[in-house]
């Protein structure tokens, strides 16, 4: 089955506290789903990270512990109490512990095993993964294989095998399901699971509760948009075919895609994208104000660079430098655990905001043009998410900041009135120039070299767009380029995939840096 990738769910989102979508936002979403499954106030939760995995190396530095606590408490991901969530959890009688050990049956670098108990005595044992850009998967529940991703109302019933088909019929009785219920049978028992668009009505729930042989019922609520529709395309080639058939731009094609997938009006999708732009713009504004506190290794520099460029104190200056400074500004907010929009990840949350705010402020983009430029960026991201991943733990920095640079290049072409093919070619050559870049963050902190890589990616987006609009003919299309990026990413050793065990992270100067908090 092909992936159903949503631009809002997986590409330009989530809106989150920084610094990492894979380790901060995903932890929140997993915590929120665990709370749902317990169906009560949690009392004890042990979270085990895979020995040798990425979580084990960075969970404290990247606020994973705070993300889990905030989700387990049932708060919003943007709640101001995020910073105090561990202390607040203890005050509410919730014990959260973290361990690092070997995890059986899962070799994913972001593998997690969770054991939880509620105040009412319910216990659960869950295996989960953070799979990039804030997306998550709970794949085992109390020994049963499941598929919980947070974009549906999940209903899961453990019952005697002879009741399974009856229960499945009740769960899907109104047709409000994303797909038909699944039934897994084992030793006379069965697990019936369904992903629904809406909660199960009370009458149907009462029927299941009163059915003979029902042992347990688990429910979750969506943490992201449900996806009742079907993708209009899955690839760059399919995107070009759709846009040329409809006579529309890349941004319009992506807007059509998201509206159809989420089954929402175009106007609603436009408003949601504008909301995300406002969050991006606010992060840039905050970062340029210079009142940044909370970074762990770096001193804020975005404001200084921006002001010196304005005074003409730099060697060259210009739009490219201002875009870079704006990207740095958003990353300062991200690393201070401020509220940002992952684009497509937390570690890449500066590039697209830097580019889009530059287009708005210096090229006079209006609301609909801004929204379509962001949708154009999202179109490139959904092709990568469909064919690969945004997880640096899997394929290095090339699929995070590299992806943001490619997405931004397409956005610039869209804003300039270029064709769909030109926008995708600009994205392709951007990817071709970041291919192979490792994720070697210093001390497990999303600052060095992440901040300058975001800044350079923002600046280079304008160069890639100009190269294509000026006449460069790209010989390797986006789909093939992304496939090559993924192959290279899988060749990278574990040390270069978000473990801080190679690259810049192991240099003497990097190791000697003193943390500010």
Short mmCIF file of C-alpha atoms in Angstrom, two decimals:
data_model
loop_
_atom_site.label_atom_id
_atom_site.label_comp_id
_atom_site.label_asym_id
_atom_site.label_seq_id
_atom_site.Cartn_x
_atom_site.Cartn_y
_atom_site.Cartn_z
CA UNK A 1 0.00 0.00 0.00
CA UNK A 2 1.37 3.44 -0.96
CA UNK A 3 1.91 6.00 1.77
CA UNK A 4 -0.73 8.66 2.26
CA UNK A 5 1.40 11.72 2.94
CA UNK A 6 -0.27 14.90 4.18
CA UNK A 7 1.52 18.21 3.75
CA UNK A 8 0.11 19.48 7.05
CA UNK A 9 0.73 16.27 8.98
CA UNK A 10 4.11 15.19 7.67
CA UNK A 11 5.73 18.01 5.67
CA UNK A 12 5.02 21.56 6.89
CA UNK A 13 4.22 20.66 10.46
CA UNK A 14 3.76 19.94 13.21
CA UNK A 15 3.63 23.23 15.04
CA UNK A 16 5.76 22.40 18.06
CA UNK A 17 8.19 23.41 20.76
CA UNK A 18 11.73 23.03 19.43
CA UNK A 19 14.26 21.74 18.92
CA UNK A 20 13.57 18.39 17.17
CA UNK A 21 10.50 17.06 15.38
CA UNK A 22 11.81 13.48 15.61
CA UNK A 23 12.75 13.68 19.27
CA UNK A 24 10.66 16.49 20.80
CA UNK A 25 7.41 16.58 18.82
CA UNK A 26 7.26 12.83 18.15
CA UNK A 27 7.81 12.16 21.85
CA UNK A 28 4.86 14.40 22.61
CA UNK A 29 2.61 12.56 20.15
CA UNK A 30 3.64 9.16 21.50
CA UNK A 31 2.98 10.35 25.05
CA UNK A 32 -0.43 11.64 24.03
CA UNK A 33 -1.35 8.30 22.41
CA UNK A 34 -0.16 6.39 25.49
CA UNK A 35 -2.46 8.55 27.61
CA UNK A 36 -5.34 7.71 25.25
CA UNK A 37 -4.64 3.97 25.46
CA UNK A 38 -4.55 4.06 29.26
CA UNK A 39 -7.96 5.80 29.16
CA UNK A 40 -7.25 7.26 32.60
CA UNK A 41 -4.71 9.43 34.39
CA UNK A 42 -1.32 7.72 34.01
CA UNK A 43 0.49 6.84 37.23
CA UNK A 44 3.75 5.17 36.18
CA UNK A 45 5.39 5.19 32.75
CA UNK A 46 8.77 3.69 31.88
CA UNK A 47 10.22 4.66 28.51
CA UNK A 48 13.11 2.56 27.19
CA UNK A 49 15.29 3.72 24.30
CA UNK A 50 17.21 1.35 22.05
CA UNK A 51 20.83 0.96 23.02
CA UNK A 52 22.94 2.47 20.24
CA UNK A 53 19.95 4.31 18.78
CA UNK A 54 19.52 8.01 18.23
CA UNK A 55 17.12 8.61 21.13
CA UNK A 56 19.64 7.15 23.57
CA UNK A 57 22.24 9.68 22.48
CA UNK A 58 20.13 12.84 22.46
CA UNK A 59 16.86 12.46 24.41
CA UNK A 60 17.85 14.83 27.21
CA UNK A 61 19.52 17.47 25.02
CA UNK A 62 16.59 17.57 22.59
CA UNK A 63 13.75 17.74 25.10
CA UNK A 64 12.35 14.27 24.44
CA UNK A 65 11.70 13.87 28.16
CA UNK A 66 9.72 17.13 28.19
CA UNK A 67 7.79 16.07 25.09
CA UNK A 68 6.80 12.74 26.63
CA UNK A 69 5.75 14.41 29.88
CA UNK A 70 3.68 17.08 28.12
CA UNK A 71 1.87 14.47 26.04
CA UNK A 72 1.28 12.14 28.98
CA UNK A 73 -0.24 15.05 30.91
CA UNK A 74 -2.67 15.67 28.05
CA UNK A 75 -1.56 19.25 27.41
CA UNK A 76 -1.31 20.98 24.03
CA UNK A 77 2.04 20.64 22.27
CA UNK A 78 2.48 24.43 22.44
CA UNK A 79 1.59 24.68 26.15
CA UNK A 80 3.75 27.20 28.04
CA UNK A 81 4.15 24.65 30.85
CA UNK A 82 6.23 22.49 28.48
CA UNK A 83 9.48 23.56 30.16
CA UNK A 84 8.24 22.47 33.60
CA UNK A 85 6.36 19.36 32.50
CA UNK A 86 8.58 16.83 34.31
CA UNK A 87 8.22 18.67 37.62
CA UNK A 88 4.50 19.18 37.06
CA UNK A 89 4.08 15.48 36.31
CA UNK A 90 5.68 14.58 39.64
CA UNK A 91 3.39 17.06 41.40
CA UNK A 92 0.39 15.31 39.79
CA UNK A 93 1.59 11.91 41.01
CA UNK A 94 2.93 10.71 37.65
CA UNK A 95 6.26 8.88 37.75
CA UNK A 96 8.12 8.93 34.41
CA UNK A 97 11.41 7.04 34.11
CA UNK A 98 13.81 6.68 31.20
CA UNK A 99 16.17 3.79 30.50
CA UNK A 100 18.53 2.75 27.71
CA UNK A 101 18.79 -0.95 26.87
CA UNK A 102 18.63 -3.48 24.07
CA UNK A 103 15.15 -3.69 22.53
CA UNK A 104 14.16 -6.95 20.90
CA UNK A 105 12.44 -7.05 17.53
CA UNK A 106 13.07 -3.48 16.38
CA UNK A 107 16.27 -2.22 14.76
CA UNK A 108 14.88 1.23 13.92
CA UNK A 109 17.22 3.98 15.23
CA UNK A 110 14.28 5.68 16.94
CA UNK A 111 12.83 2.55 18.56
CA UNK A 112 11.07 2.93 21.91
CA UNK A 113 9.44 0.51 24.36
CA UNK A 114 6.91 1.83 26.86
CA UNK A 115 5.31 0.24 29.89
CA UNK A 116 2.58 2.25 31.53
CA UNK A 117 0.00 1.92 34.27
CA UNK A 118 -2.96 4.16 35.04
CA UNK A 119 -4.26 5.24 38.43
CA UNK A 120 -7.18 2.91 37.81
CA UNK A 121 -4.86 -0.08 37.39
CA UNK A 122 -4.84 -0.47 33.60
CA UNK A 123 -1.47 -1.61 32.20
CA UNK A 124 -0.11 -1.39 28.67
CA UNK A 125 3.10 -2.49 26.95
CA UNK A 126 3.77 -0.62 23.71
CA UNK A 127 6.50 -0.64 21.07
CA UNK A 128 6.77 2.58 19.08
CA UNK A 129 8.97 4.47 16.64
CA UNK A 130 9.56 8.07 15.71
CA UNK A 131 9.75 7.89 11.92
CA UNK A 132 10.75 11.43 10.95
CA UNK A 133 9.33 14.94 10.89
CA UNK A 134 7.19 14.32 13.99
CA UNK A 135 5.44 11.28 12.52
CA UNK A 136 5.10 8.26 14.79
CA UNK A 137 4.02 4.64 14.70
CA UNK A 138 2.88 2.45 17.57
CA UNK A 139 3.35 -1.03 16.15
CA UNK A 140 2.87 -3.41 19.07
CA UNK A 141 0.34 -3.27 21.92
CA UNK A 142 0.38 -5.87 24.70
CA UNK A 143 1.99 -8.39 22.37
CA UNK A 144 -0.35 -7.75 19.41
CA UNK A 145 0.78 -6.11 16.19
CA UNK A 146 -1.04 -2.81 15.61
CA UNK A 147 -0.68 0.25 13.39
CA UNK A 148 -1.43 3.45 15.31
CA UNK A 149 -0.19 6.67 13.71
CA UNK A 150 -2.28 9.38 15.36
CA UNK A 151 -4.26 10.41 12.29
CA UNK A 152 -7.49 8.53 13.04
CA UNK A 153 -9.82 7.45 15.82
CA UNK A 154 -8.37 4.02 16.58
CA UNK A 155 -10.57 1.33 18.14
CA UNK A 156 -8.85 -1.90 19.12
CA UNK A 157 -10.60 -4.83 20.78
CA UNK A 158 -9.04 -7.94 22.33
CA UNK A 159 -11.68 -10.69 22.40
CA UNK A 160 -12.31 -14.39 22.00
CA UNK A 161 -11.82 -15.46 18.40
CA UNK A 162 -15.42 -16.46 17.75
CA UNK A 163 -16.57 -12.88 18.48
CA UNK A 164 -14.12 -11.19 16.10
CA UNK A 165 -16.30 -10.82 13.01
CA UNK A 166 -19.27 -9.64 15.01
CA UNK A 167 -17.12 -6.97 16.66
CA UNK A 168 -15.60 -5.93 13.33
CA UNK A 169 -19.08 -5.43 11.90
CA UNK A 170 -20.08 -3.20 14.83
CA UNK A 171 -16.89 -1.13 14.56
CA UNK A 172 -17.57 -0.39 10.88
CA UNK A 173 -21.38 -0.34 11.00
CA UNK A 174 -21.75 3.27 9.82
CA UNK A 175 -19.07 3.21 7.12
CA UNK A 176 -17.09 5.99 8.82
CA UNK A 177 -13.81 4.09 8.54
CA UNK A 178 -10.55 4.75 6.74
CA UNK A 179 -10.31 1.07 5.79
CA UNK A 180 -12.02 -2.18 6.70
CA UNK A 181 -11.29 -3.56 10.21
CA UNK A 182 -8.35 -5.93 10.53
CA UNK A 183 -8.55 -9.20 12.47
CA UNK A 184 -5.51 -10.96 13.90
CA UNK A 185 -6.20 -14.39 15.43
CA UNK A 186 -3.97 -16.32 17.80
CA UNK A 187 -4.61 -19.29 20.12
CA UNK A 188 -8.37 -18.78 20.22
CA UNK A 189 -8.07 -15.03 20.75
CA UNK A 190 -8.44 -12.20 18.27
CA UNK A 191 -7.48 -8.57 17.99
CA UNK A 192 -9.91 -6.46 15.98
CA UNK A 193 -8.67 -3.02 14.95
CA UNK A 194 -10.14 -0.21 12.90
CA UNK A 195 -9.17 3.36 12.06
CA UNK A 196 -12.23 5.58 12.01
CA UNK A 197 -12.94 9.10 10.78
CA UNK A 198 -15.15 9.82 13.78
CA UNK A 199 -15.63 8.38 17.27
CA UNK A 200 -17.77 5.28 17.58
CA UNK A 201 -21.31 6.18 18.57
CA UNK A 202 -22.43 5.32 22.08
CA UNK A 203 -24.89 2.62 21.03
CA UNK A 204 -22.22 0.72 19.08
CA UNK A 205 -19.72 1.11 21.91
CA UNK A 206 -22.26 -0.27 24.37
CA UNK A 207 -22.78 -3.31 22.13
CA UNK A 208 -19.06 -4.05 22.17
CA UNK A 209 -18.77 -3.48 25.92
CA UNK A 210 -21.59 -5.94 26.53
CA UNK A 211 -20.42 -8.57 24.02
CA UNK A 212 -19.28 -11.89 25.46
CA UNK A 213 -15.59 -12.65 25.34
CA UNK A 214 -14.37 -9.04 25.15
CA UNK A 215 -11.26 -8.66 27.32
CA UNK A 216 -9.97 -5.18 26.54
CA UNK A 217 -10.90 -2.14 24.49
CA UNK A 218 -8.36 0.53 23.56
CA UNK A 219 -9.18 3.86 21.95
CA UNK A 220 -7.14 6.78 20.63
CA UNK A 221 -8.05 10.19 19.30
CA UNK A 222 -6.28 11.89 16.39
CA UNK A 223 -3.28 14.06 17.15
CA UNK A 224 -3.18 15.16 13.50
CA UNK A 225 -5.57 15.54 10.55
CA UNK A 226 -7.35 12.31 9.51
CA UNK A 227 -6.80 11.43 5.83
CA UNK A 228 -10.08 10.11 4.38
CA UNK A 229 -9.26 10.95 0.76
CA UNK A 230 -6.80 9.52 -1.71
CA UNK A 231 -3.58 11.17 -2.95
CA UNK A 232 -3.91 12.84 -6.36
CA UNK A 233 -0.31 11.84 -7.16
CA UNK A 234 2.63 10.05 -5.53
CA UNK A 235 5.68 11.27 -7.43
CA UNK A 236 7.25 14.23 -9.11
CA UNK A 237 6.31 12.80 -12.49
CA UNK A 238 2.72 12.33 -11.36
CA UNK A 239 2.69 15.85 -10.01
CA UNK A 240 3.83 17.28 -13.35
CA UNK A 241 1.23 15.21 -15.21
CA UNK A 242 -1.55 16.43 -12.90
CA UNK A 243 -0.52 20.09 -13.03
CA UNK A 244 -0.13 20.16 -16.81
CA UNK A 245 -3.47 18.43 -17.28
CA UNK A 246 -5.20 20.92 -14.94
CA UNK A 247 -3.22 23.90 -16.22
CA UNK A 248 -2.17 24.92 -12.73
CA UNK A 249 1.00 25.84 -10.85
CA UNK A 250 2.90 23.62 -8.43
CA UNK A 251 1.37 25.44 -5.48
CA UNK A 252 -2.15 25.00 -6.85
CA UNK A 253 -1.53 21.30 -7.51
CA UNK A 254 -0.35 20.77 -3.93
CA UNK A 255 -3.33 22.73 -2.61
CA UNK A 256 -5.66 20.48 -4.62
CA UNK A 257 -3.80 17.43 -3.28
CA UNK A 258 -4.14 18.42 0.38
CA UNK A 259 -7.78 19.46 0.05
CA UNK A 260 -8.64 16.11 -1.57
CA UNK A 261 -6.61 14.01 0.87
CA UNK A 262 -8.01 15.65 4.01
CA UNK A 263 -11.47 16.16 2.46
CA UNK A 264 -11.53 19.84 3.40
CA UNK A 265 -12.48 22.91 1.31
CA UNK A 266 -9.64 24.73 -0.44
CA UNK A 267 -10.38 27.81 1.63
CA UNK A 268 -9.86 25.87 4.84
CA UNK A 269 -6.54 24.53 3.57
CA UNK A 270 -5.46 28.05 2.59
CA UNK A 271 -6.30 29.37 6.05
CA UNK A 272 -4.41 26.54 7.75
CA UNK A 273 -1.31 27.17 5.65
CA UNK A 274 -1.51 30.89 6.41
CA UNK A 275 -1.67 30.05 10.12
CA UNK A 276 1.56 28.10 9.73
CA UNK A 277 3.15 30.97 7.84
CA UNK A 278 2.30 33.31 10.71
CA UNK A 279 4.03 30.94 13.16
CA UNK A 280 7.10 30.86 10.90
CA UNK A 281 7.10 34.65 10.57
CA UNK A 282 6.75 35.10 14.32
CA UNK A 283 9.74 32.83 14.93
CA UNK A 284 11.83 34.91 12.51
CA UNK A 285 10.67 38.11 14.20
CA UNK A 286 11.47 36.80 17.67
CA UNK A 287 14.90 35.63 16.58
CA UNK A 288 15.74 39.01 15.05
CA UNK A 289 14.67 40.86 18.19
CA UNK A 290 17.78 39.47 19.87
CA UNK A 291 16.04 38.54 23.13
CA UNK A 292 16.95 34.87 22.76
CA UNK A 293 17.79 32.87 25.85
CA UNK A 294 18.08 29.16 26.23
CA UNK A 295 20.42 28.02 23.49
CA UNK A 296 22.87 25.48 24.84
CA UNK A 297 26.05 26.11 22.85
CA UNK A 298 25.70 29.15 20.60
CA UNK A 299 25.26 32.85 21.23
CA UNK A 300 22.50 34.53 19.18
CA UNK A 301 23.91 36.08 16.01
CA UNK A 302 20.96 36.61 13.63
CA UNK A 303 20.21 40.15 14.80
CA UNK A 304 23.87 41.22 14.53
CA UNK A 305 24.22 39.83 11.01
CA UNK A 306 20.95 41.41 9.88
CA UNK A 307 21.83 44.84 11.28
CA UNK A 308 25.38 44.79 9.88
CA UNK A 309 24.02 43.88 6.46
CA UNK A 310 21.61 46.83 6.68
CA UNK A 311 24.52 49.18 7.48
CA UNK A 312 26.55 47.84 4.56
CA UNK A 313 29.26 46.45 6.82
CA UNK A 314 29.45 43.03 5.13
CA UNK A 315 31.53 41.94 2.16
CA UNK A 316 28.58 41.40 -0.18
CA UNK A 317 25.24 41.45 1.64
CA UNK A 318 21.97 41.52 -0.22
CA UNK A 319 18.84 39.41 -0.30
CA UNK A 320 20.72 36.13 0.08
CA UNK A 321 22.36 37.27 3.31
CA UNK A 322 19.13 38.65 4.72
CA UNK A 323 17.39 35.34 3.99
CA UNK A 324 20.22 33.54 5.76
CA UNK A 325 19.92 35.82 8.80
CA UNK A 326 16.18 35.23 8.94
CA UNK A 327 16.74 31.47 8.79
CA UNK A 328 19.25 31.76 11.65
CA UNK A 329 16.68 33.76 13.63
CA UNK A 330 14.05 31.03 13.38
CA UNK A 331 16.64 28.43 14.40
CA UNK A 332 17.58 30.49 17.46
CA UNK A 333 13.94 30.26 18.56
CA UNK A 334 13.84 26.54 17.75
CA UNK A 335 16.96 25.78 19.80
CA UNK A 336 15.56 27.80 22.70
CA UNK A 337 12.57 25.44 22.67
CA UNK A 338 10.31 28.18 21.38
CA UNK A 339 7.27 27.51 19.20
CA UNK A 340 8.11 26.84 15.54
CA UNK A 341 6.67 25.02 12.56
CA UNK A 342 8.68 21.97 11.52
CA UNK A 343 9.58 22.51 7.87
CA UNK A 344 9.95 19.65 7.26
CA UNK A 345 11.65 18.94 10.62
CA UNK A 346 12.61 20.83 13.75
CA UNK A 347 16.27 20.69 12.81
CA UNK A 348 15.36 22.33 9.49
CA UNK A 349 12.83 24.81 10.89
CA UNK A 350 14.77 27.89 9.75
CA UNK A 351 15.31 27.48 6.01
CA UNK A 352 11.76 27.77 4.67
CA UNK A 353 10.75 30.54 7.12
CA UNK A 354 13.89 32.46 6.11
CA UNK A 355 13.06 32.15 2.41
CA UNK A 356 9.32 32.79 2.61
CA UNK A 357 9.57 35.83 4.90
CA UNK A 358 12.22 37.24 2.55
CA UNK A 359 9.87 36.77 -0.41
CA UNK A 360 7.02 38.42 1.49
CA UNK A 361 9.02 41.36 2.82
CA UNK A 362 11.22 42.04 -0.19
CA UNK A 363 9.18 40.81 -3.16
CA UNK A 364 5.78 41.88 -1.85
CA UNK A 365 4.03 38.49 -1.91
CA UNK A 366 0.37 38.73 -0.95
CA UNK A 367 -1.43 36.15 1.20
CA UNK A 368 -2.49 33.77 -1.58
CA UNK A 369 0.94 33.96 -3.25
CA UNK A 370 2.60 33.21 0.08
CA UNK A 371 0.32 30.27 0.70
CA UNK A 372 0.92 28.84 -2.78
CA UNK A 373 4.69 29.22 -2.39
CA UNK A 374 4.45 27.21 0.83
CA UNK A 375 2.29 24.59 -0.87
CA UNK A 376 4.90 24.39 -3.64
CA UNK A 377 7.52 23.71 -0.98
CA UNK A 378 5.18 21.13 0.51
CA UNK A 379 4.81 19.39 -2.85
CA UNK A 380 8.54 18.64 -2.96
CA UNK A 381 8.40 17.43 0.63
CA UNK A 382 5.53 15.07 -0.01
CA UNK A 383 7.48 13.43 -2.87
CA UNK A 384 10.41 12.84 -0.50
CA UNK A 385 8.12 11.61 2.28
CA UNK A 386 6.41 9.21 -0.13
CA UNK A 387 9.64 7.80 -1.58
CA UNK A 388 11.82 8.11 1.51
CA UNK A 389 11.94 9.84 4.88
CA UNK A 390 12.67 13.08 6.71
CA UNK A 391 14.55 11.23 9.45
CA UNK A 392 18.24 12.12 9.72
CA UNK A 393 18.50 9.04 11.93
CA UNK A 394 17.83 7.02 8.77
CA UNK A 395 19.43 9.05 5.96
CA UNK A 396 21.43 11.95 7.38
CA UNK A 397 21.09 15.72 7.18
CA UNK A 398 20.41 15.55 3.43
CA UNK A 399 16.77 14.59 4.15
CA UNK A 400 16.28 17.33 6.76
CA UNK A 401 18.09 20.59 5.98
CA UNK A 402 18.86 19.27 2.49
CA UNK A 403 15.14 18.72 1.99
CA UNK A 404 14.32 22.18 3.34
CA UNK A 405 16.69 23.73 0.82
CA UNK A 406 15.12 21.79 -2.04
CA UNK A 407 11.61 22.68 -0.91
CA UNK A 408 12.59 26.35 -0.61
CA UNK A 409 14.05 26.35 -4.13
CA UNK A 410 10.69 25.22 -5.49
CA UNK A 411 8.93 27.90 -3.44
CA UNK A 412 11.10 30.63 -4.98
CA UNK A 413 10.32 29.39 -8.51
CA UNK A 414 6.61 29.31 -7.67
CA UNK A 415 6.74 32.87 -6.34
CA UNK A 416 8.56 33.99 -9.49
CA UNK A 417 5.85 32.52 -11.73
CA UNK A 418 7.92 29.60 -13.00
CA UNK A 419 6.49 26.35 -14.31
CA UNK A 420 5.95 23.14 -12.39
CA UNK A 421 8.86 21.49 -14.18
CA UNK A 422 11.13 24.41 -13.33
CA UNK A 423 10.15 24.31 -9.67
CA UNK A 424 10.85 20.58 -9.40
CA UNK A 425 14.13 20.96 -11.29
CA UNK A 426 15.23 23.68 -8.86
CA UNK A 427 14.45 21.29 -6.01
CA UNK A 428 16.35 18.50 -7.74
CA UNK A 429 19.57 20.46 -8.22
CA UNK A 430 19.37 21.63 -4.62
CA UNK A 431 19.20 17.99 -3.47
CA UNK A 432 22.06 17.14 -5.82
CA UNK A 433 24.27 19.64 -4.01
CA UNK A 434 23.51 18.46 -0.46
CA UNK A 435 23.56 14.73 -1.22
CA UNK A 436 25.61 12.80 1.30
CA UNK A 437 25.54 15.42 4.05
CA UNK A 438 25.74 13.72 7.45
CA UNK A 439 23.80 14.52 10.59
CA UNK A 440 26.71 15.22 12.95
CA UNK A 441 25.16 17.58 15.46
CA UNK A 442 27.61 18.60 18.17
CA UNK A 443 26.90 17.16 21.64
CA UNK A 444 23.50 15.92 20.43
CA UNK A 445 22.20 19.49 20.35
CA UNK A 446 20.34 21.00 17.38
CA UNK A 447 22.67 23.99 17.00
CA UNK A 448 26.07 23.18 15.45
CA UNK A 449 26.20 22.85 12.44
CA UNK A 450 22.41 22.98 12.11
CA UNK A 451 22.06 26.77 12.37
CA UNK A 452 24.54 27.68 9.65
CA UNK A 453 23.34 24.85 7.42
CA UNK A 454 19.81 26.29 7.61
CA UNK A 455 21.17 29.74 6.78
CA UNK A 456 23.19 28.53 3.80
CA UNK A 457 20.26 26.43 2.54
CA UNK A 458 18.00 29.50 2.64
CA UNK A 459 20.52 31.57 0.71
CA UNK A 460 21.20 28.85 -1.87
CA UNK A 461 17.48 28.37 -2.59
CA UNK A 462 17.53 31.63 -4.54
CA UNK A 463 20.62 30.51 -6.47
CA UNK A 464 19.06 27.16 -7.43
CA UNK A 465 15.88 28.92 -8.55
CA UNK A 466 17.84 31.43 -10.63
CA UNK A 467 19.95 28.71 -12.26
CA UNK A 468 16.85 26.92 -13.52
CA UNK A 469 14.92 30.07 -14.44
CA UNK A 470 18.05 31.32 -16.21
CA UNK A 471 18.28 28.30 -18.48
CA UNK A 472 20.17 25.46 -16.78
CA UNK A 473 18.74 22.14 -17.99
CA UNK A 474 18.58 19.59 -15.18
CA UNK A 475 19.33 16.09 -16.57
CA UNK A 476 18.26 14.05 -13.51
CA UNK A 477 14.61 14.58 -12.48
CA UNK A 478 13.38 14.96 -8.91
CA UNK A 479 12.16 11.37 -8.45
CA UNK A 480 15.47 9.84 -9.51
CA UNK A 481 17.39 12.40 -7.47
CA UNK A 482 15.41 11.57 -4.34
CA UNK A 483 15.92 7.85 -4.90
CA UNK A 484 19.67 8.51 -5.13
CA UNK A 485 19.55 10.62 -1.96
CA UNK A 486 17.89 7.76 -0.10
CA UNK A 487 20.40 5.20 -1.37
CA UNK A 488 23.28 7.41 -0.25
CA UNK A 489 21.61 8.00 3.11
CA UNK A 490 21.34 4.29 3.79
CA UNK A 491 25.05 3.94 3.03
CA UNK A 492 25.94 6.40 5.77
CA UNK A 493 27.28 4.66 8.88
CA UNK A 494 25.38 4.95 12.16
CA UNK A 495 28.00 7.43 13.38
CA UNK A 496 26.80 9.96 10.77
CA UNK A 497 23.08 9.60 11.39
CA UNK A 498 22.13 11.73 14.41
CA UNK A 499 24.19 9.90 17.03
CA UNK A 500 26.89 12.59 17.49
CA UNK A 501 29.54 9.89 17.03
CA UNK A 502 31.18 11.22 13.86
CA UNK A 503 31.88 14.26 11.70
CA UNK A 504 32.07 17.65 13.43
CA UNK A 505 30.66 16.14 16.62
CA UNK A 506 33.92 14.32 17.38
CA UNK A 507 36.35 17.18 16.78
CA UNK A 508 38.31 18.36 19.85
CA UNK A 509 36.84 21.86 19.68
CA UNK A 510 33.27 20.54 19.51
CA UNK A 511 33.82 18.19 22.43
CA UNK A 512 35.36 20.99 24.50
CA UNK A 513 32.43 23.39 24.12
CA UNK A 514 30.77 24.28 27.43
CA UNK A 515 27.00 24.08 27.64
CA UNK A 516 25.13 27.16 28.77
CA UNK A 517 22.32 25.12 30.33
#
